[in-house]
Amino acid sequence: GFTYVEREPSQVASGTCGDNLTWTLSSDGILTLSGTGSMATYSGEANIPWYSYRTMITKVVIGEGVTKLTTNACCGCIRLTEVEFAENSNLQMIGGSAFKSCTSLESISLPEGMTTISGNAFKYCRNLKNVYLPDTTSAIDNLAFTGLTDVVFSVAYGSYAKNWAESHGFTYVE
């Protein structure tokens, strides 16, 4: 066979996405958000800094200090299969349409400490099958999971998330 040397993934693009937040996209499709605080708010999905690269993103890594993913953060990332949250994530909120139309996403485990999922956050994620909702979840918009039919929520016994899933006709496991 042939001998080959694999090059390390190179950086495709980077920039800022909040007062104290930066982003980098590497050639292997990994988008990493680093720093502290909330992601900046952008008017319209086309203004998200990495929007023009959205179809090459396969994984999003959300750093420990990120507190909020804003509206349209990863909207239309059709090849996204994995969202990884740092172990001691400080994420509190997932904004509206944040993962809308991420049609390759099959599961997501939201981090402990997260409280809020906004409207259309996971709209049209038609292959999303498993969503872990942490015990700290205290607000889920009625339209957060619009158009999802096969999703199963993992919820804490007697929790807000369990009551929400039940009252909205979603399947859940405790």
CSV table of C-alpha atoms in Angstrom, one decimal, residues 35-156:
chain,number,residue,atom,x,y,z
A,35,GLY,CA,-14.4,32.7,25.7
A,36,THR,CA,-17.0,33.9,28.2
A,37,GLY,CA,-20.5,35.4,28.0
A,38,SER,CA,-23.3,35.5,25.6
A,39,MET,CA,-23.0,35.2,21.9
A,40,ALA,CA,-23.8,38.5,20.1
A,41,THR,CA,-27.2,39.0,18.6
A,42,TYR,CA,-27.4,39.2,14.8
A,43,SER,CA,-30.3,40.4,12.7
A,44,GLY,CA,-31.1,37.5,10.3
A,45,GLU,CA,-29.3,34.2,9.9
A,46,ALA,CA,-27.2,35.5,7.0
A,47,ASN,CA,-25.4,37.7,9.4
A,48,ILE,CA,-24.2,34.9,11.7
A,49,PRO,CA,-20.3,35.1,11.3
A,50,TRP,CA,-20.0,31.5,10.0
A,51,TYR,CA,-23.1,31.4,8.0
A,52,SER,CA,-21.3,31.1,4.6
A,53,TYR,CA,-19.5,28.0,6.0
A,54,ARG,CA,-22.6,26.4,7.5
A,55,THR,CA,-22.8,23.4,5.1
A,56,MET,CA,-19.3,22.3,6.0
A,57,ILE,CA,-19.9,22.3,9.8
A,58,THR,CA,-20.2,18.7,11.2
A,59,LYS,CA,-19.5,19.4,14.9
A,60,VAL,CA,-20.0,22.3,17.2
A,61,VAL,CA,-17.9,22.6,20.4
A,62,ILE,CA,-19.3,25.0,22.9
A,63,GLY,CA,-16.7,26.2,25.4
A,64,GLU,CA,-17.2,26.3,29.2
A,65,GLY,CA,-17.7,30.1,29.4
A,66,VAL,CA,-20.4,30.4,26.8
A,67,THR,CA,-23.7,31.4,28.5
A,68,LYS,CA,-26.1,31.9,25.5
A,69,LEU,CA,-26.4,30.7,21.9
A,70,THR,CA,-28.4,33.4,20.2
A,71,THR,CA,-31.1,33.4,17.5
A,72,ASN,CA,-30.0,31.4,14.4
A,73,ALA,CA,-26.7,30.4,15.9
A,74,CYS,CA,-26.4,27.2,14.0
A,75,CYS,CA,-29.4,27.5,11.7
A,76,GLY,CA,-29.1,25.6,8.5
A,77,CYS,CA,-26.0,23.5,9.4
A,78,ILE,CA,-27.4,20.6,7.5
A,79,ARG,CA,-24.3,18.4,8.0
A,80,LEU,CA,-24.1,19.0,11.8
A,81,THR,CA,-24.2,15.6,13.6
A,82,GLU,CA,-22.7,16.5,17.0
A,83,VAL,CA,-22.9,19.3,19.5
A,84,GLU,CA,-20.4,19.0,22.4
A,85,PHE,CA,-20.7,21.1,25.5
A,86,ALA,CA,-17.7,21.6,27.8
A,87,GLU,CA,-17.8,19.6,31.0
A,88,ASN,CA,-18.5,22.6,33.3
A,89,SER,CA,-20.6,24.4,30.8
A,90,ASN,CA,-22.2,27.7,31.9
A,91,LEU,CA,-24.7,27.7,29.1
A,92,GLN,CA,-28.1,28.9,30.2
A,93,MET,CA,-30.0,29.6,27.1
A,94,ILE,CA,-30.5,28.3,23.6
A,95,GLY,CA,-32.0,31.1,21.4
A,96,GLY,CA,-34.7,31.0,18.8
A,97,SER,CA,-34.0,28.9,15.7
A,98,ALA,CA,-30.5,28.2,17.1
A,99,PHE,CA,-30.4,24.7,15.6
A,100,LYS,CA,-33.3,25.1,13.1
A,101,SER,CA,-33.0,22.8,10.0
A,102,CYS,CA,-30.0,20.9,11.4
A,103,THR,CA,-31.4,17.8,9.6
A,104,SER,CA,-28.4,15.5,10.3
A,105,LEU,CA,-28.5,16.0,14.1
A,106,GLU,CA,-29.8,12.8,15.7
A,107,SER,CA,-29.1,13.4,19.4
A,108,ILE,CA,-28.1,16.2,21.7
A,109,SER,CA,-27.4,16.2,25.4
A,110,LEU,CA,-28.0,19.7,26.9
A,111,PRO,CA,-25.7,20.6,29.8
A,112,GLU,CA,-26.7,20.8,33.4
A,113,GLY,CA,-27.3,24.4,34.4
A,114,MET,CA,-29.1,25.2,31.1
A,115,THR,CA,-32.6,26.7,31.8
A,116,THR,CA,-34.2,27.9,28.6
A,117,ILE,CA,-35.0,26.7,25.1
A,118,SER,CA,-36.5,29.3,22.9
A,119,GLY,CA,-39.0,29.1,20.0
A,120,ASN,CA,-38.1,27.1,16.9
A,121,ALA,CA,-34.7,26.2,18.5
A,122,PHE,CA,-34.8,22.7,17.0
A,123,LYS,CA,-37.5,23.3,14.3
A,124,TYR,CA,-37.3,21.0,11.3
A,125,CYS,CA,-34.5,18.8,12.9
A,126,ARG,CA,-36.4,15.9,11.5
A,127,ASN,CA,-33.8,13.2,12.4
A,128,LEU,CA,-33.5,14.3,16.0
A,129,LYS,CA,-34.3,11.2,18.0
A,130,ASN,CA,-32.8,11.8,21.5
A,131,VAL,CA,-32.7,14.9,23.6
A,132,TYR,CA,-31.4,15.0,27.1
A,133,LEU,CA,-33.0,17.8,29.1
A,134,PRO,CA,-31.1,18.6,32.3
A,135,ASP,CA,-32.8,18.9,35.7
A,136,THR,CA,-32.3,22.6,35.6
A,137,THR,CA,-34.6,23.1,32.6
A,138,SER,CA,-37.3,25.6,33.6
A,139,ALA,CA,-38.6,27.2,30.3
A,140,ILE,CA,-39.2,25.5,27.0
A,141,ASP,CA,-41.1,27.4,24.3
A,142,ASN,CA,-44.2,25.7,22.9
A,143,LEU,CA,-42.6,25.8,19.5
A,144,ALA,CA,-39.1,24.8,20.5
A,145,PHE,CA,-39.4,21.3,18.8
A,146,THR,CA,-41.8,22.1,16.0
A,147,GLY,CA,-42.0,19.3,13.4
A,148,LEU,CA,-40.3,16.6,15.4
A,149,THR,CA,-42.2,13.3,15.5
A,150,ASP,CA,-39.8,10.6,16.6
A,151,VAL,CA,-38.0,12.5,19.4
A,152,VAL,CA,-37.6,11.0,22.9
A,153,PHE,CA,-36.8,13.3,25.7
A,154,SER,CA,-34.7,12.1,28.7
A,155,VAL,CA,-36.0,14.0,31.7
A,156,ALA,CA,-35.7,14.0,35.5
